């Protein structure tokens, strides 16, 4: 086992009743960005994603498609794997809840809860929404257009009356409230934490955790008439992938408790309330943080299948480019807030931040080096104040960016980097190396060297967000693969003068709208 610190980050596992859309791509992309950042920053990372394949909703969707549940799951789960590959996600594992390892983990966790006296058999009578896979109290329901009762999400509900196992959630109110305050930020953003806290403060009822009216799920150990509630099954995936129930295993010891469970705001309650309560009940540690991000709308409208405005990640990447889409999604909206997807803002970001700011700076400076410095990295002369200032700025970036990453302020991490890109442009324009070519070639060489060095460090820092483009920039600068970690940032690892360069090619093309 390496001596590196560990970092375990998870996406929600995606329902297979739907094909992947922008919402799924967004959650996983955020995790990919954080996971890649941590790897470059010296952590031993485990990044998990996967598919949530059990439950009544999936059983119904499979039947509607005329397939067996497993056949149906195999196909849709595969689409999610393809998305991960297509979007260049660096997940270390892909879990499916239909796997044997997962069944084992679920049953072990259940037994622990039962042994600890937190599960009892009773009868459930109440409202259930299959679409949300959630139970609702009468007081939570809303009225539909025709006066019908609906779940708070607008989903149809049905009255359910059946024998069911219950989890003693009501016994965990105080423990949960204490847990939210125990670590500095168990739930982020802060407003979300307050939302969860008030819900708990309002009082918790015991939770029905098994169903007898369908079969597609993990059987309750010792009573296979009962299938585990799909959320207890789904949430356990995070432990399965860490090797549970092998609590003495290397994986478990290294990676549990997880550092971050990432998800959209709609499923925060399951992660910040049920899940820590289950784990506490089993005598296990809850994850150190859950982060709930916002939702995307499309050109100002709620995204929904019925409106036909679902954004297909495969299609937008085809049109705008992979790294461009990755950058846009992470940069455009303060992470945690809702955001709007529009063609206009996408094109704007591509052309201003990428093509104009970073792309031009790199292309202009590297072309000048290739043409005017005998095709090799020049040697700098004495550094001026302006040279020192821009180098100091880029060399001070890592701790600042890290601070934002530590609280998942993803947009701010990028904003901080791009502030230096913008200052580097001001520096470059102010020094006018093209004019120095005739008047002072040595000074020109210094300016080009300093600019290239800034690009080297920016190139290293943007690997998590735009892995392919960053690699192209670093290739052009002839930086070997093993010299691309964050330990290579700072003044001790500056570019070697004399390295032969190739004719550079633009890395960030302008997007020309038809
Ligand atoms: N299967 C459950 C999660 C179980 S985790 C133990 C589930 N799956 S899901 O496929 O419906 O949703 C997964 C994620 O997609 C959620 O984080 C959700 O917030 C996100 N999104 C779905 N639509 C979205 C947008 N329009 N915008 C941003 N994210 C959205 O819930």
Short mmCIF file of C-alpha atoms and ligand atoms in Angstrom, two decimals:
data_model
loop_
_atom_site.label_atom_id
_atom_site.label_comp_id
_atom_site.label_asym_id
_atom_site.label_seq_id
_atom_site.Cartn_x
_atom_site.Cartn_y
_atom_site.Cartn_z
CA UNK A 1 0.00 0.00 0.00
CA UNK A 2 1.34 3.45 -0.90
CA UNK A 3 1.93 5.98 1.84
CA UNK A 4 -0.12 8.58 0.01
CA UNK A 5 -3.18 10.08 1.66
CA UNK A 6 -6.42 8.62 0.34
CA UNK A 7 -9.41 10.26 -1.27
CA UNK A 8 -12.66 8.46 -2.04
CA UNK A 9 -15.31 10.22 -4.10
CA UNK A 10 -18.59 8.84 -5.41
CA UNK A 11 -21.29 9.80 -7.89
CA UNK A 12 -24.87 8.68 -7.31
CA UNK A 13 -25.52 5.45 -9.12
CA UNK A 14 -27.81 6.16 -12.04
CA UNK A 15 -31.22 4.67 -12.60
CA UNK A 16 -31.32 2.49 -15.66
CA UNK A 17 -34.88 3.42 -16.53
CA UNK A 18 -33.49 6.33 -18.51
CA UNK A 19 -30.65 6.84 -20.97
CA UNK A 20 -27.83 9.18 -19.89
CA UNK A 21 -28.51 12.91 -20.14
CA UNK A 22 -26.74 16.11 -19.20
CA UNK A 23 -27.69 15.81 -15.50
CA UNK A 24 -25.86 12.49 -15.20
CA UNK A 25 -22.87 13.78 -17.16
CA UNK A 26 -22.73 16.84 -14.92
CA UNK A 27 -22.59 14.98 -11.60
CA UNK A 28 -19.93 12.57 -12.84
CA UNK A 29 -17.92 15.33 -14.48
CA UNK A 30 -17.73 17.25 -11.21
CA UNK A 31 -16.38 14.12 -9.51
CA UNK A 32 -13.96 13.48 -12.36
CA UNK A 33 -12.58 16.99 -12.02
CA UNK A 34 -12.10 16.59 -8.27
CA UNK A 35 -10.65 13.08 -8.61
CA UNK A 36 -8.14 14.12 -11.27
CA UNK A 37 -7.16 17.14 -9.21
CA UNK A 38 -6.52 15.01 -6.14
CA UNK A 39 -4.46 12.45 -8.08
CA UNK A 40 -2.20 15.18 -9.44
CA UNK A 41 -2.02 16.62 -5.94
CA UNK A 42 -0.54 13.41 -4.55
CA UNK A 43 -3.57 11.49 -3.29
CA UNK A 44 -4.38 7.84 -3.76
CA UNK A 45 -7.81 8.28 -5.29
CA UNK A 46 -10.77 6.02 -5.64
CA UNK A 47 -13.49 7.45 -7.85
CA UNK A 48 -16.68 5.43 -8.13
CA UNK A 49 -19.70 5.60 -10.39
CA UNK A 50 -22.22 3.02 -11.55
CA UNK A 51 -25.84 2.09 -12.06
CA UNK A 52 -28.80 1.60 -9.75
CA UNK A 53 -30.60 -1.38 -11.20
CA UNK A 54 -33.15 -2.64 -8.72
CA UNK A 55 -36.63 -1.52 -7.74
CA UNK A 56 -40.12 -1.30 -8.99
CA UNK A 57 -39.39 1.50 -11.46
CA UNK A 58 -36.77 -0.56 -13.29
CA UNK A 59 -38.96 -3.65 -13.15
CA UNK A 60 -41.76 -1.66 -14.80
CA UNK A 61 -39.51 -0.06 -17.44
CA UNK A 62 -38.10 -3.49 -18.38
CA UNK A 63 -41.59 -4.92 -18.74
CA UNK A 64 -42.61 -1.96 -20.90
CA UNK A 65 -39.59 -2.63 -23.15
CA UNK A 66 -40.53 -6.32 -23.36
CA UNK A 67 -37.27 -7.42 -21.73
CA UNK A 68 -36.25 -9.29 -18.64
CA UNK A 69 -35.05 -6.90 -15.93
CA UNK A 70 -31.45 -8.08 -16.19
CA UNK A 71 -31.38 -7.92 -19.96
CA UNK A 72 -32.77 -4.41 -19.77
CA UNK A 73 -30.23 -3.38 -17.09
CA UNK A 74 -27.32 -4.82 -19.07
CA UNK A 75 -28.21 -2.64 -22.03
CA UNK A 76 -28.80 0.64 -20.24
CA UNK A 77 -25.91 0.19 -17.84
CA UNK A 78 -23.68 -0.21 -20.88
CA UNK A 79 -24.82 3.21 -22.13
CA UNK A 80 -23.60 4.73 -18.87
CA UNK A 81 -20.24 3.02 -19.25
CA UNK A 82 -20.01 4.38 -22.77
CA UNK A 83 -20.81 7.86 -21.51
CA UNK A 84 -18.00 7.58 -18.96
CA UNK A 85 -15.54 6.60 -21.65
CA UNK A 86 -16.79 9.19 -24.10
CA UNK A 87 -16.53 12.02 -21.55
CA UNK A 88 -13.04 10.90 -20.51
CA UNK A 89 -14.15 10.13 -16.95
CA UNK A 90 -11.39 8.57 -14.91
CA UNK A 91 -13.53 6.41 -12.60
CA UNK A 92 -11.61 3.59 -10.94
CA UNK A 93 -14.61 1.31 -10.63
CA UNK A 94 -18.08 1.01 -12.12
CA UNK A 95 -20.54 -0.70 -9.85
CA UNK A 96 -23.81 -2.34 -10.78
CA UNK A 97 -26.23 -3.15 -7.99
CA UNK A 98 -27.06 -6.45 -9.69
CA UNK A 99 -23.54 -7.73 -9.00
CA UNK A 100 -22.97 -10.51 -6.48
CA UNK A 101 -20.47 -8.46 -4.45
CA UNK A 102 -23.20 -5.92 -3.90
CA UNK A 103 -25.84 -8.38 -2.77
CA UNK A 104 -23.35 -9.65 -0.21
CA UNK A 105 -22.68 -6.14 1.10
CA UNK A 106 -26.38 -5.25 1.34
CA UNK A 107 -27.21 -8.39 3.26
CA UNK A 108 -24.28 -7.93 5.62
CA UNK A 109 -25.33 -4.36 6.38
CA UNK A 110 -28.93 -5.45 6.93
CA UNK A 111 -27.85 -8.14 9.36
CA UNK A 112 -25.78 -5.65 11.33
CA UNK A 113 -28.77 -3.31 11.59
CA UNK A 114 -30.99 -6.16 12.69
CA UNK A 115 -28.47 -7.42 15.27
CA UNK A 116 -28.21 -3.91 16.66
CA UNK A 117 -31.98 -3.79 17.11
CA UNK A 118 -32.69 -1.10 14.53
CA UNK A 119 -34.96 -3.16 12.27
CA UNK A 120 -38.40 -4.55 13.15
CA UNK A 121 -41.28 -6.15 11.27
CA UNK A 122 -44.60 -4.30 11.08
CA UNK A 123 -47.13 -3.21 8.51
CA UNK A 124 -46.81 -0.24 6.18
CA UNK A 125 -49.82 1.75 5.11
CA UNK A 126 -49.17 4.95 3.23
CA UNK A 127 -48.31 6.71 0.00
CA UNK A 128 -45.52 5.59 -2.32
CA UNK A 129 -44.18 7.15 -5.48
CA UNK A 130 -42.56 4.66 -7.83
CA UNK A 131 -40.97 7.43 -9.88
CA UNK A 132 -39.19 8.82 -6.80
CA UNK A 133 -38.91 5.40 -5.15
CA UNK A 134 -39.94 7.18 -1.95
CA UNK A 135 -42.62 7.18 0.74
CA UNK A 136 -44.52 10.36 1.55
CA UNK A 137 -46.65 11.48 4.48
CA UNK A 138 -50.13 12.88 3.84
CA UNK A 139 -48.91 16.35 4.88
CA UNK A 140 -46.20 16.36 2.20
CA UNK A 141 -48.53 15.75 -0.74
CA UNK A 142 -49.50 18.40 -3.27
CA UNK A 143 -52.59 18.71 -5.42
CA UNK A 144 -52.46 18.05 -9.17
CA UNK A 145 -54.35 19.97 -11.85
CA UNK A 146 -57.31 17.63 -11.65
CA UNK A 147 -57.34 17.77 -7.84
CA UNK A 148 -55.50 14.44 -7.57
CA UNK A 149 -52.92 13.84 -4.85
CA UNK A 150 -49.30 13.91 -6.00
CA UNK A 151 -45.85 13.51 -4.45
CA UNK A 152 -44.09 16.84 -3.70
CA UNK A 153 -42.05 16.23 -6.89
CA UNK A 154 -45.26 16.08 -8.94
CA UNK A 155 -44.96 12.31 -9.40
CA UNK A 156 -48.04 10.08 -9.19
CA UNK A 157 -48.46 8.14 -5.96
CA UNK A 158 -50.15 4.94 -4.95
CA UNK A 159 -51.55 3.73 -1.65
CA UNK A 160 -49.50 0.85 -0.32
CA UNK A 161 -50.53 -1.49 2.46
CA UNK A 162 -48.26 -4.41 3.14
CA UNK A 163 -46.11 -6.15 5.70
CA UNK A 164 -42.81 -4.35 5.89
CA UNK A 165 -39.60 -4.15 7.84
CA UNK A 166 -38.93 -0.78 9.41
CA UNK A 167 -35.71 0.99 10.26
CA UNK A 168 -35.82 2.93 13.55
CA UNK A 169 -34.99 6.27 11.95
CA UNK A 170 -36.79 8.13 14.74
CA UNK A 171 -34.08 7.00 17.17
CA UNK A 172 -31.41 8.89 15.20
CA UNK A 173 -32.62 12.49 15.39
CA UNK A 174 -30.14 13.65 18.03
CA UNK A 175 -27.28 11.64 16.59
CA UNK A 176 -27.87 13.13 13.15
CA UNK A 177 -28.08 16.68 14.45
CA UNK A 178 -24.83 16.15 16.35
CA UNK A 179 -23.22 14.62 13.25
CA UNK A 180 -24.05 17.68 11.11
CA UNK A 181 -22.13 19.82 13.57
CA UNK A 182 -19.30 17.40 14.28
CA UNK A 183 -17.17 18.05 11.20
CA UNK A 184 -16.81 21.50 9.70
CA UNK A 185 -18.82 20.72 6.59
CA UNK A 186 -20.66 17.42 6.53
CA UNK A 187 -23.25 18.88 4.18
CA UNK A 188 -22.51 21.51 1.55
CA UNK A 189 -23.62 24.02 0.35
CA UNK A 190 -24.48 25.49 3.75
CA UNK A 191 -28.04 26.36 2.73
CA UNK A 192 -28.62 22.68 1.99
CA UNK A 193 -27.31 21.69 5.38
CA UNK A 194 -29.86 23.98 7.00
CA UNK A 195 -32.58 22.40 4.90
CA UNK A 196 -31.65 18.92 6.08
CA UNK A 197 -31.31 20.06 9.69
CA UNK A 198 -34.77 21.61 9.77
CA UNK A 199 -36.20 18.44 8.31
CA UNK A 200 -34.63 16.39 11.10
CA UNK A 201 -35.67 18.93 13.72
CA UNK A 202 -39.25 18.57 12.47
CA UNK A 203 -39.16 14.96 13.70
CA UNK A 204 -38.38 11.70 11.95
CA UNK A 205 -40.66 8.73 11.47
CA UNK A 206 -39.40 5.18 11.17
CA UNK A 207 -38.68 4.22 7.59
CA UNK A 208 -40.20 1.29 5.72
CA UNK A 209 -37.21 -0.61 4.33
CA UNK A 210 -38.69 -3.63 2.58
CA UNK A 211 -41.42 -4.41 0.07
CA UNK A 212 -43.29 -7.60 -0.72
CA UNK A 213 -45.13 -6.52 -3.86
CA UNK A 214 -42.34 -7.06 -6.38
CA UNK A 215 -39.22 -9.17 -6.77
CA UNK A 216 -36.54 -7.18 -8.50
CA UNK A 217 -34.09 -6.52 -5.71
CA UNK A 218 -31.96 -7.95 -2.93
CA UNK A 219 -33.88 -10.36 -0.69
CA UNK A 220 -33.97 -9.64 3.03
CA UNK A 221 -31.71 -12.21 4.73
CA UNK A 222 -33.79 -14.83 6.46
CA UNK A 223 -37.10 -13.75 4.89
CA UNK A 224 -36.95 -13.71 1.13
CA UNK A 225 -40.60 -12.82 0.76
CA UNK A 226 -39.22 -9.32 1.40
CA UNK A 227 -37.08 -7.30 -0.99
CA UNK A 228 -34.95 -4.52 0.44
CA UNK A 229 -36.13 -0.98 -0.16
CA UNK A 230 -34.25 0.20 -3.23
CA UNK A 231 -32.59 3.15 -1.47
CA UNK A 232 -31.00 1.00 1.25
CA UNK A 233 -29.76 -1.24 -1.55
CA UNK A 234 -28.58 1.68 -3.68
CA UNK A 235 -26.79 3.62 -0.95
CA UNK A 236 -24.88 0.54 0.12
CA UNK A 237 -23.06 0.57 -3.25
CA UNK A 238 -20.59 3.06 -1.80
CA UNK A 239 -19.54 0.47 0.77
CA UNK A 240 -19.58 -2.48 -1.61
CA UNK A 241 -17.01 -0.80 -3.81
CA UNK A 242 -14.83 -0.16 -0.76
CA UNK A 243 -14.77 -3.90 -0.13
CA UNK A 244 -17.47 -4.14 2.57
CA UNK A 245 -18.15 -6.45 4.41
CA UNK A 246 -14.41 -7.12 4.48
CA UNK A 247 -13.76 -4.47 7.10
CA UNK A 248 -10.21 -5.69 7.63
CA UNK A 249 -9.41 -5.47 3.94
CA UNK A 250 -6.89 -2.98 2.56
CA UNK A 251 -9.52 -1.25 0.42
CA UNK A 252 -11.92 -0.70 3.27
CA UNK A 253 -9.27 0.46 5.67
CA UNK A 254 -7.88 2.85 3.12
CA UNK A 255 -11.03 4.31 1.62
CA UNK A 256 -13.86 4.12 4.15
CA UNK A 257 -15.36 6.50 5.23
CA UNK A 258 -15.70 8.13 1.82
CA UNK A 259 -14.53 11.73 1.53
CA UNK A 260 -17.33 13.00 -0.68
CA UNK A 261 -20.67 11.72 -1.86
CA UNK A 262 -21.59 14.01 -4.73
CA UNK A 263 -25.18 14.32 -5.97
CA UNK A 264 -27.91 16.63 -7.20
CA UNK A 265 -30.06 18.52 -4.70
CA UNK A 266 -33.06 16.27 -5.36
CA UNK A 267 -31.48 13.30 -3.62
CA UNK A 268 -29.76 15.06 -0.75
CA UNK A 269 -32.17 13.80 1.91
CA UNK A 270 -31.33 10.19 1.12
CA UNK A 271 -27.61 10.87 1.41
CA UNK A 272 -27.52 13.30 4.30
CA UNK A 273 -30.16 11.68 6.44
CA UNK A 274 -31.05 8.06 5.71
CA UNK A 275 -27.54 7.01 4.75
CA UNK A 276 -25.66 8.35 7.81
CA UNK A 277 -28.44 6.94 10.01
CA UNK A 278 -28.09 3.47 8.44
CA UNK A 279 -24.34 3.60 8.92
CA UNK A 280 -24.51 4.82 12.50
CA UNK A 281 -27.03 2.07 13.16
CA UNK A 282 -24.57 -0.49 11.85
CA UNK A 283 -21.76 1.02 13.92
CA UNK A 284 -19.95 2.28 10.81
CA UNK A 285 -18.65 5.74 9.96
CA UNK A 286 -20.70 7.97 7.66
CA UNK A 287 -19.00 9.77 4.78
CA UNK A 288 -17.18 12.95 5.68
CA UNK A 289 -19.16 15.12 3.32
CA UNK A 290 -22.17 15.13 1.04
CA UNK A 291 -22.32 17.84 -1.57
CA UNK A 292 -25.56 18.66 -3.38
CA UNK A 293 -25.19 20.49 -6.67
CA UNK A 294 -27.89 22.39 -8.53
CA UNK A 295 -29.93 21.53 -11.58
CA UNK A 296 -29.61 22.60 -15.19
CA UNK A 297 -32.38 24.12 -17.21
CA UNK A 298 -32.26 24.30 -21.01
CA UNK A 299 -32.54 27.81 -22.50
CA UNK A 300 -34.49 28.83 -19.39
CA UNK A 301 -36.85 25.83 -19.35
CA UNK A 302 -37.02 22.91 -16.95
CA UNK A 303 -35.53 19.84 -18.64
CA UNK A 304 -38.04 17.07 -19.12
CA UNK A 305 -38.76 14.21 -21.43
CA UNK A 306 -42.29 15.44 -22.01
CA UNK A 307 -41.05 18.87 -23.16
CA UNK A 308 -38.62 17.07 -25.46
CA UNK A 309 -35.74 19.34 -24.41
CA UNK A 310 -33.47 16.76 -22.80
CA UNK A 311 -29.82 17.58 -23.53
CA UNK A 312 -27.88 14.64 -24.90
CA UNK A 313 -24.27 14.80 -23.73
CA UNK A 314 -23.08 12.77 -26.73
CA UNK A 315 -24.63 15.28 -29.08
CA UNK A 316 -23.30 18.47 -27.44
CA UNK A 317 -19.81 17.01 -27.26
CA UNK A 318 -19.99 16.17 -30.98
CA UNK A 319 -20.94 19.75 -31.70
CA UNK A 320 -18.76 21.77 -29.33
CA UNK A 321 -15.87 19.46 -28.43
CA UNK A 322 -15.24 17.41 -25.32
CA UNK A 323 -12.92 19.66 -23.35
CA UNK A 324 -15.00 22.66 -24.34
CA UNK A 325 -18.14 21.08 -22.86
CA UNK A 326 -16.27 19.96 -19.76
CA UNK A 327 -14.97 23.48 -19.23
CA UNK A 328 -18.32 25.14 -19.85
CA UNK A 329 -20.25 22.91 -17.45
CA UNK A 330 -17.81 23.43 -14.61
CA UNK A 331 -17.09 27.13 -15.21
CA UNK A 332 -20.41 28.63 -16.16
CA UNK A 333 -22.41 28.15 -12.98
CA UNK A 334 -21.35 28.54 -9.34
CA UNK A 335 -21.14 24.92 -8.27
CA UNK A 336 -24.07 24.22 -5.97
CA UNK A 337 -26.45 26.64 -7.75
CA UNK A 338 -28.92 25.91 -10.52
CA UNK A 339 -27.78 26.93 -13.97
CA UNK A 340 -29.04 27.49 -17.45
CA UNK A 341 -27.64 25.79 -20.51
CA UNK A 342 -27.69 27.98 -23.59
CA UNK A 343 -25.91 27.82 -26.93
CA UNK A 344 -25.09 31.46 -26.61
CA UNK A 345 -23.25 31.14 -23.31
CA UNK A 346 -21.49 27.95 -24.45
CA UNK A 347 -20.13 29.66 -27.57
CA UNK A 348 -19.18 32.69 -25.54
CA UNK A 349 -17.09 30.64 -23.11
CA UNK A 350 -15.40 28.70 -25.90
CA UNK A 351 -14.47 31.81 -27.81
CA UNK A 352 -13.52 34.12 -24.97
CA UNK A 353 -11.96 31.97 -22.23
CA UNK A 354 -10.54 29.21 -24.41
CA UNK A 355 -9.87 30.49 -27.94
CA UNK A 356 -9.04 34.13 -27.13
CA UNK A 357 -7.49 33.99 -23.70
CA UNK A 358 -5.62 30.74 -23.32
CA UNK A 359 -5.54 29.55 -26.94
CA UNK A 360 -4.17 32.76 -28.44
CA UNK A 361 -1.62 33.27 -25.72
CA UNK A 362 -0.23 29.78 -26.23
CA UNK A 363 -0.35 29.84 -30.00
CA UNK A 364 1.20 33.29 -30.38
CA UNK A 365 4.01 32.76 -27.92
CA UNK A 366 4.90 29.23 -29.03
CA UNK A 367 4.81 30.18 -32.73
CA UNK A 368 7.14 33.09 -32.05
CA UNK A 369 9.52 30.76 -30.23
CA UNK A 370 9.43 28.28 -33.10
CA UNK A 371 10.03 30.97 -35.74
CA UNK A 372 12.39 33.35 -33.97
CA UNK A 373 14.42 31.29 -31.51
CA UNK A 374 15.87 28.62 -33.81
CA UNK A 375 12.99 26.30 -33.03
CA UNK A 376 14.10 25.81 -29.42
CA UNK A 377 13.13 27.07 -26.00
CA UNK A 378 15.13 30.29 -25.52
CA UNK A 379 17.26 31.21 -22.52
CA UNK A 380 15.92 34.01 -20.42
CA UNK A 381 18.11 37.01 -19.55
CA UNK A 382 17.70 39.03 -16.35
CA UNK A 383 14.08 39.12 -15.25
CA UNK A 384 12.24 42.44 -15.10
CA UNK A 385 9.65 43.33 -12.47
CA UNK A 386 6.88 42.48 -14.92
CA UNK A 387 8.45 39.04 -15.56
CA UNK A 388 8.82 38.37 -11.85
CA UNK A 389 5.26 39.48 -11.16
CA UNK A 390 3.56 37.19 -13.65
CA UNK A 391 5.75 34.25 -12.64
CA UNK A 392 4.97 34.88 -8.99
CA UNK A 393 1.26 34.93 -9.79
CA UNK A 394 1.29 31.60 -11.56
CA UNK A 395 3.52 30.09 -8.92
CA UNK A 396 1.09 31.16 -6.18
CA UNK A 397 -1.88 29.48 -7.85
CA UNK A 398 -1.86 25.96 -6.43
CA UNK A 399 -2.65 26.79 -2.77
CA UNK A 400 -5.40 29.17 -3.87
CA UNK A 401 -6.97 26.67 -6.23
CA UNK A 402 -6.67 23.93 -3.64
CA UNK A 403 -8.59 26.02 -1.14
CA UNK A 404 -11.52 26.18 -3.57
CA UNK A 405 -11.28 22.49 -4.37
CA UNK A 406 -11.42 21.65 -0.68
CA UNK A 407 -14.94 23.09 -0.50
CA UNK A 408 -15.91 22.02 -4.02
CA UNK A 409 -16.07 25.62 -5.26
CA UNK A 410 -15.25 24.25 -8.71
CA UNK A 411 -16.16 27.40 -10.63
CA UNK A 412 -13.90 29.46 -8.37
CA UNK A 413 -10.96 27.13 -8.92
CA UNK A 414 -11.27 27.79 -12.66
CA UNK A 415 -11.93 31.50 -12.24
CA UNK A 416 -8.75 31.77 -10.20
CA UNK A 417 -6.67 30.08 -12.90
CA UNK A 418 -8.21 32.18 -15.65
CA UNK A 419 -7.46 35.39 -13.79
CA UNK A 420 -3.78 34.56 -14.23
CA UNK A 421 -4.34 33.62 -17.89
CA UNK A 422 -5.88 37.02 -18.38
CA UNK A 423 -3.01 38.77 -16.58
CA UNK A 424 -0.54 36.82 -18.71
CA UNK A 425 -2.27 38.20 -21.79
CA UNK A 426 -1.92 41.71 -20.45
CA UNK A 427 1.76 41.02 -19.74
CA UNK A 428 2.35 39.60 -23.23
CA UNK A 429 0.57 42.45 -24.99
CA UNK A 430 2.37 45.03 -22.83
CA UNK A 431 5.83 43.60 -23.54
CA UNK A 432 5.21 43.50 -27.31
CA UNK A 433 7.69 40.72 -28.06
CA UNK A 434 6.94 41.09 -31.80
CA UNK A 435 8.35 44.64 -31.66
CA UNK A 436 11.36 43.50 -29.61
CA UNK A 437 12.31 41.11 -32.38
CA UNK A 438 14.19 43.91 -34.15
CA UNK A 439 15.03 46.23 -31.27
CA UNK A 440 16.08 43.80 -28.52
CA UNK A 441 16.04 40.08 -29.43
CA UNK A 442 17.45 39.07 -26.06
CA UNK A 443 14.59 40.77 -24.27
CA UNK A 444 12.18 39.16 -26.72
CA UNK A 445 13.63 35.76 -25.80
CA UNK A 446 13.09 36.49 -22.12
CA UNK A 447 9.45 37.53 -22.62
CA UNK A 448 8.75 34.43 -24.71
CA UNK A 449 10.43 32.19 -22.16
CA UNK A 450 8.45 33.69 -19.29
CA UNK A 451 5.20 33.33 -21.24
CA UNK A 452 5.97 29.71 -22.10
CA UNK A 453 6.74 29.01 -18.45
CA UNK A 454 3.39 30.49 -17.42
CA UNK A 455 1.72 28.24 -20.00
CA UNK A 456 3.57 25.20 -18.65
CA UNK A 457 2.16 25.78 -15.18
CA UNK A 458 -1.31 26.62 -16.44
CA UNK A 459 -1.14 23.48 -18.61
CA UNK A 460 -0.40 21.37 -15.54
CA UNK A 461 -3.18 22.99 -13.54
CA UNK A 462 -5.87 22.53 -16.19
CA UNK A 463 -5.29 18.80 -16.69
CA UNK A 464 -8.24 17.93 -14.41
CA UNK A 465 -10.72 20.00 -16.37
CA UNK A 466 -9.42 19.55 -19.93
CA UNK A 467 -7.20 16.48 -19.93
CA UNK A 468 -6.76 16.22 -23.71
CA UNK A 469 -6.11 19.89 -24.38
CA UNK A 470 -3.76 20.18 -21.42
CA UNK A 471 -1.84 17.18 -22.73
CA UNK A 472 -1.49 18.83 -26.14
CA UNK A 473 -0.13 22.02 -24.58
CA UNK A 474 2.31 20.10 -22.41
CA UNK A 475 3.36 17.96 -25.40
CA UNK A 476 4.11 21.11 -27.36
CA UNK A 477 6.28 22.28 -24.49
CA UNK A 478 8.00 18.85 -24.49
CA UNK A 479 7.16 18.18 -20.85
CA UNK A 480 7.64 14.46 -20.12
CA UNK A 481 4.63 12.58 -18.76
CA UNK A 482 6.24 12.08 -15.35
CA UNK A 483 6.75 15.83 -14.96
CA UNK A 484 3.12 16.81 -15.08
CA UNK A 485 2.10 16.43 -11.43
CA UNK A 486 1.38 19.35 -9.14
CA UNK A 487 4.75 18.77 -7.47
CA UNK A 488 6.21 20.25 -10.68
CA UNK A 489 4.54 23.60 -10.14
CA UNK A 490 6.50 26.50 -8.74
CA UNK A 491 9.84 28.04 -9.55
CA UNK A 492 12.10 25.01 -9.09
CA UNK A 493 10.98 23.20 -12.20
CA UNK A 494 11.05 25.88 -14.86
CA UNK A 495 11.37 25.02 -18.55
CA UNK A 496 14.74 23.81 -19.76
CA UNK A 497 16.26 26.20 -22.29
CA UNK A 498 17.48 24.73 -25.55
CA UNK A 499 14.79 22.04 -25.87
CA UNK A 500 13.87 21.64 -29.53
CA UNK A 501 10.24 22.53 -30.28
CA UNK A 502 7.85 21.50 -33.04
CA UNK A 503 5.71 23.88 -35.02
CA UNK A 504 2.81 24.50 -32.64
CA UNK A 505 -0.77 23.85 -33.58
CA UNK A 506 -3.71 25.73 -32.07
CA UNK A 507 -5.27 23.79 -29.20
CA UNK A 508 -8.47 25.84 -28.73
CA UNK A 509 -10.16 26.65 -32.05
CA UNK A 510 -12.77 29.40 -32.26
CA UNK A 511 -16.31 28.12 -32.57
CA UNK A 512 -17.86 29.48 -35.72
CA UNK A 513 -21.64 29.39 -35.41
CA UNK A 514 -23.50 28.49 -38.55
N1 LIG B 1 -30.57 6.16 -8.52
C1 LIG B 1 -30.67 7.37 -7.81
C2 LIG B 1 -29.43 7.63 -7.01
C3 LIG B 1 -29.01 6.58 -6.05
S1 LIG B 1 -27.51 6.95 -5.29
C4 LIG B 1 -27.32 5.86 -4.08
C5 LIG B 1 -30.93 8.53 -8.77
N2 LIG B 1 -30.57 8.37 -10.02
S2 LIG B 1 -30.86 9.39 -11.22
O1 LIG B 1 -30.35 8.73 -12.38
O2 LIG B 1 -32.22 9.77 -11.24
O3 LIG B 1 -30.13 10.73 -10.96
C6 LIG B 1 -28.82 10.88 -10.76
C7 LIG B 1 -28.29 12.29 -10.73
O4 LIG B 1 -28.60 13.08 -11.88
C8 LIG B 1 -28.76 13.07 -9.52
O5 LIG B 1 -27.63 13.57 -8.85
C9 LIG B 1 -29.58 14.18 -10.12
O6 LIG B 1 -29.57 15.32 -9.33
C10 LIG B 1 -28.88 14.39 -11.45
N3 LIG B 1 -29.72 15.12 -12.37
C11 LIG B 1 -30.83 14.70 -13.03
N4 LIG B 1 -31.31 15.74 -13.78
C12 LIG B 1 -30.55 16.84 -13.61
C13 LIG B 1 -30.49 18.14 -14.17
N5 LIG B 1 -31.40 18.60 -15.01
N6 LIG B 1 -29.44 18.94 -13.81
C14 LIG B 1 -28.43 18.49 -12.99
N7 LIG B 1 -28.45 17.28 -12.45
C15 LIG B 1 -29.58 16.51 -12.60
O7 LIG B 1 -31.43 9.56 -8.34
#
